[in-house]
CSV table of C-alpha atoms in Angstrom, one decimal:
chain,number,residue,atom,x,y,z
A,253,MET,CA,-76.9,43.5,-37.6
A,254,LYS,CA,-74.8,45.9,-35.7
A,255,THR,CA,-71.3,44.9,-34.7
A,256,GLU,CA,-71.0,44.4,-30.9
A,257,LYS,CA,-67.9,42.1,-30.7
A,258,LEU,CA,-65.0,42.6,-33.1
A,259,TYR,CA,-62.0,40.4,-33.6
A,260,MET,CA,-59.1,42.4,-35.1
A,261,ILE,CA,-56.4,40.3,-36.7
A,262,TRP,CA,-53.4,42.2,-38.0
A,263,ALA,CA,-49.9,41.6,-39.3
A,264,HIS,CA,-46.8,43.8,-39.4
A,265,PRO,CA,-43.4,43.1,-37.9
A,266,ARG,CA,-43.1,46.6,-36.4
A,267,THR,CA,-45.3,48.0,-33.6
A,268,THR,CA,-44.4,51.5,-34.9
A,269,SER,CA,-45.6,50.8,-38.4
A,270,LEU,CA,-48.5,52.6,-40.2
A,271,THR,CA,-50.4,49.3,-40.1
A,272,ALA,CA,-50.1,49.3,-36.3
A,273,ARG,CA,-51.3,53.0,-36.2
A,274,VAL,CA,-54.3,52.1,-38.3
A,275,VAL,CA,-55.1,49.3,-36.0
A,276,GLU,CA,-54.9,51.7,-33.0
A,277,GLU,CA,-57.2,54.2,-34.7
A,278,MET,CA,-59.8,51.5,-35.6
A,279,GLN,CA,-59.7,50.1,-32.0
A,280,GLY,CA,-60.2,53.6,-30.6
A,281,GLN,CA,-63.2,54.2,-32.9
A,282,ALA,CA,-64.6,50.8,-31.9
A,283,ALA,CA,-64.3,51.8,-28.2
A,284,GLU,CA,-66.2,55.1,-28.9
A,285,HIS,CA,-69.1,53.0,-30.3
A,286,GLY,CA,-69.1,50.6,-27.4
A,287,ILE,CA,-67.8,47.7,-29.4
A,288,LYS,CA,-65.8,45.1,-27.5
A,289,VAL,CA,-62.5,44.4,-29.4
A,290,THR,CA,-60.3,41.3,-29.1
A,291,ASN,CA,-57.0,41.8,-30.8
A,292,LEU,CA,-54.8,39.1,-32.5
A,293,ASP,CA,-51.3,40.6,-33.3
A,294,LEU,CA,-49.9,37.7,-35.4
A,295,TYR,CA,-46.3,38.8,-35.0
A,296,ARG,CA,-46.3,39.5,-31.2
A,297,SER,CA,-48.3,36.4,-30.5
A,298,HIS,CA,-45.6,34.4,-32.3
A,299,PHE,CA,-48.1,32.7,-34.6
A,300,ASP,CA,-46.5,29.9,-36.7
A,301,PRO,CA,-47.8,30.2,-40.2
A,302,VAL,CA,-46.4,26.9,-41.4
A,303,LEU,CA,-49.1,24.3,-42.0
A,304,ALA,CA,-47.8,21.0,-40.4
A,305,GLU,CA,-49.3,17.6,-40.8
A,306,ALA,CA,-51.3,17.9,-37.6
A,307,ASP,CA,-53.3,20.8,-39.1
A,308,GLU,CA,-53.6,19.5,-42.7
A,309,PRO,CA,-57.3,19.3,-43.7
A,310,ASP,CA,-58.7,15.8,-43.7
A,311,TRP,CA,-61.4,15.7,-46.4
A,312,ASP,CA,-62.8,12.4,-45.1
A,313,ASN,CA,-63.1,13.6,-41.5
A,314,ALA,CA,-64.7,17.0,-40.8
A,315,ALA,CA,-64.6,16.2,-37.1
A,316,LYS,CA,-60.8,15.9,-37.1
A,317,HIS,CA,-59.1,17.4,-34.0
A,318,TYR,CA,-56.4,19.8,-35.1
A,319,SER,CA,-53.7,21.2,-32.8
A,320,ASP,CA,-54.9,22.9,-29.7
A,321,ASP,CA,-53.7,26.3,-30.9
A,322,ILE,CA,-55.9,26.0,-34.0
A,323,HIS,CA,-59.0,25.2,-32.0
A,324,ARG,CA,-58.3,28.0,-29.5
A,325,LEU,CA,-57.8,30.6,-32.3
A,326,TYR,CA,-60.9,29.4,-34.2
A,327,ALA,CA,-62.9,29.7,-31.0
A,328,GLU,CA,-61.8,33.4,-30.8
A,329,VAL,CA,-63.3,33.9,-34.3
A,330,GLU,CA,-66.5,32.2,-33.3
A,331,ALA,CA,-66.9,34.4,-30.2
A,332,ASN,CA,-67.2,37.6,-32.3
A,333,ASP,CA,-69.8,38.8,-34.8
A,334,THR,CA,-67.3,40.7,-36.9
A,335,VAL,CA,-63.7,40.0,-38.0
A,336,VAL,CA,-61.4,42.8,-39.3
A,337,MET,CA,-58.1,41.9,-40.9
A,338,VAL,CA,-55.5,44.7,-41.3
A,339,PHE,CA,-52.3,44.1,-43.3
A,340,PRO,CA,-49.8,45.7,-45.7
A,341,VAL,CA,-50.0,44.5,-49.3
A,342,TRP,CA,-46.8,42.6,-50.1
A,343,TRP,CA,-46.4,41.2,-53.6
A,344,PHE,CA,-50.0,42.0,-54.3
A,345,SER,CA,-51.4,39.8,-51.6
A,346,PHE,CA,-51.4,39.1,-47.8
A,347,PRO,CA,-48.2,38.9,-45.8
A,348,ALA,CA,-47.1,35.2,-45.4
A,349,ILE,CA,-48.0,35.1,-41.7
A,350,MET,CA,-51.6,36.2,-42.4
A,351,LYS,CA,-51.9,33.7,-45.3
A,352,GLY,CA,-50.6,31.0,-43.0
A,353,TYR,CA,-53.2,32.0,-40.4
A,354,ILE,CA,-55.9,31.5,-43.0
A,355,ASP,CA,-54.4,28.2,-44.2
A,356,ARG,CA,-54.2,26.8,-40.6
A,357,VAL,CA,-57.1,28.3,-38.7
A,358,TRP,CA,-59.9,28.5,-41.3
A,359,ASN,CA,-59.8,24.7,-41.7
A,360,ASN,CA,-62.1,22.0,-42.9
A,361,GLY,CA,-64.8,21.2,-40.3
A,362,LEU,CA,-64.3,24.6,-38.7
A,363,ALA,CA,-64.5,27.4,-41.3
A,364,TYR,CA,-65.9,25.3,-44.1
A,365,GLY,CA,-67.3,21.9,-44.6
A,366,ASP,CA,-69.6,20.2,-42.2
A,367,GLY,CA,-70.0,22.2,-39.0
A,368,SER,CA,-68.9,25.6,-40.5
A,369,THR,CA,-69.9,28.4,-38.1
A,370,LEU,CA,-68.9,31.6,-40.0
A,371,LYS,CA,-72.2,32.1,-41.8
A,372,GLY,CA,-73.8,35.3,-40.6
A,373,LYS,CA,-70.6,37.0,-39.5
A,374,LYS,CA,-69.1,40.1,-41.0
A,375,PHE,CA,-65.6,40.2,-42.5
A,376,ARG,CA,-63.6,43.3,-43.4
A,377,PHE,CA,-60.2,43.3,-45.0
A,378,ILE,CA,-58.1,46.5,-44.7
A,379,ALA,CA,-55.2,46.5,-47.1
A,380,LEU,CA,-52.5,49.1,-46.9
A,381,VAL,CA,-51.0,49.7,-50.4
A,382,GLY,CA,-47.7,51.4,-50.9
A,383,GLY,CA,-48.5,52.9,-54.3
A,384,THR,CA,-51.3,54.9,-55.9
A,385,GLN,CA,-54.9,53.7,-56.5
A,386,ALA,CA,-54.4,54.5,-60.2
A,387,THR,CA,-51.5,52.1,-60.5
A,388,HIS,CA,-53.1,49.4,-58.4
A,389,GLU,CA,-56.2,49.6,-60.6
A,390,LYS,CA,-54.3,49.9,-63.9
A,391,TYR,CA,-52.7,46.5,-63.5
A,392,GLY,CA,-55.8,44.8,-62.1
A,393,TRP,CA,-54.3,44.3,-58.6
A,394,GLU,CA,-57.3,45.9,-56.8
A,395,LYS,CA,-59.8,43.7,-58.7
A,396,ASN,CA,-57.6,40.6,-58.2
A,397,MET,CA,-57.4,41.1,-54.4
A,398,THR,CA,-61.1,42.0,-54.2
A,399,ASP,CA,-62.1,38.9,-56.1
A,400,TYR,CA,-59.8,36.8,-54.0
A,401,ALA,CA,-61.1,38.1,-50.7
A,402,ILE,CA,-64.8,38.0,-51.6
A,403,GLY,CA,-64.4,34.6,-53.3
A,404,MET,CA,-62.7,33.1,-50.3
A,405,MET,CA,-65.4,34.3,-48.0
A,406,LYS,CA,-68.2,33.1,-50.3
A,407,TYR,CA,-66.5,29.6,-50.1
A,408,LEU,CA,-66.9,30.0,-46.3
A,409,GLU,CA,-70.6,31.0,-46.7
A,410,VAL,CA,-69.9,34.5,-45.5
A,411,ASP,CA,-72.0,37.1,-47.5
A,412,ASP,CA,-71.1,40.3,-45.6
A,413,THR,CA,-67.6,40.9,-46.8
A,414,LYS,CA,-65.7,44.0,-48.0
A,415,ILE,CA,-62.1,44.9,-48.7
A,416,ASP,CA,-61.0,48.5,-48.3
A,417,PHE,CA,-57.7,49.8,-49.7
A,418,LEU,CA,-55.6,52.5,-48.0
A,419,TYR,CA,-53.4,53.9,-50.7
A,420,ASN,CA,-50.1,55.9,-50.9
A,421,THR,CA,-48.6,54.5,-47.7
A,422,LEU,CA,-45.0,54.8,-49.0
A,423,GLY,CA,-42.8,57.3,-50.7
A,424,LEU,CA,-44.7,60.5,-49.8
A,425,GLU,CA,-42.7,63.8,-49.4
A,426,GLU,CA,-42.3,64.6,-45.7
A,427,GLN,CA,-44.4,67.8,-45.8
A,428,VAL,CA,-47.5,65.9,-47.1
A,429,ARG,CA,-47.1,62.6,-45.2
A,430,ALA,CA,-48.7,63.6,-41.9
A,431,ASP,CA,-51.8,65.1,-43.5
A,432,HIS,CA,-52.1,62.1,-45.8
A,433,PHE,CA,-51.8,59.7,-42.9
A,434,GLN,CA,-54.5,61.6,-41.1
A,435,GLN,CA,-56.8,61.0,-44.1
A,436,LEU,CA,-56.0,57.3,-44.0
A,437,PHE,CA,-56.9,57.2,-40.3
A,438,THR,CA,-60.1,59.0,-41.0
A,439,GLN,CA,-60.9,56.4,-43.7
A,440,ALA,CA,-60.1,53.5,-41.3
A,441,ARG,CA,-62.2,55.0,-38.5
A,442,GLY,CA,-65.1,55.3,-41.0
A,443,ILE,CA,-64.9,51.6,-41.7
A,444,ILE,CA,-65.6,50.9,-38.1
A,445,SER,CA,-68.4,53.5,-37.8
A,446,ASP,CA,-70.1,51.8,-40.8
A,447,LEU,CA,-70.3,48.5,-38.9
A,448,VAL,CA,-72.6,50.0,-36.3
A,449,LYS,CA,-75.1,51.5,-38.8
């Protein structure tokens, strides 16, 4: 199934960050393919990642009504055929605000359990890694993150899931940084192009 409507969820405190630039490149590529993009910038939207009692899963009540924000945000996921999550890797995982989004929005009776509506959608995780691929693989971090992302989506009955890593986002010498970043943008645009094949 070709992607027609894409929901891009991203997390970085700075709008001038490499993460933000990657998002812009991916959105531009989506527009070139005629894909409608809805954007959720977790920081600028002031998303609260703290799971409060109102949004705690109720295992005995899949029809529980969570806070209005959660139902609104989940409806945005439902309205799209593809979800792309873009984030820097901090402490070998998601930023806290994105993990809080997963905890609160992908809730029982919505994303999983009775009434789950994610089956058949595509999910892509774009992880920006400060270090090298060799180091990330050597210590098992790439496998750990891949297993985590794919396993989480399997639990949500989503079969079409992939995680891509953009490496060497920090610590490059000035003279090679611009060229390397262009390579990362090309890689990110290619992920979008693959969604319409």
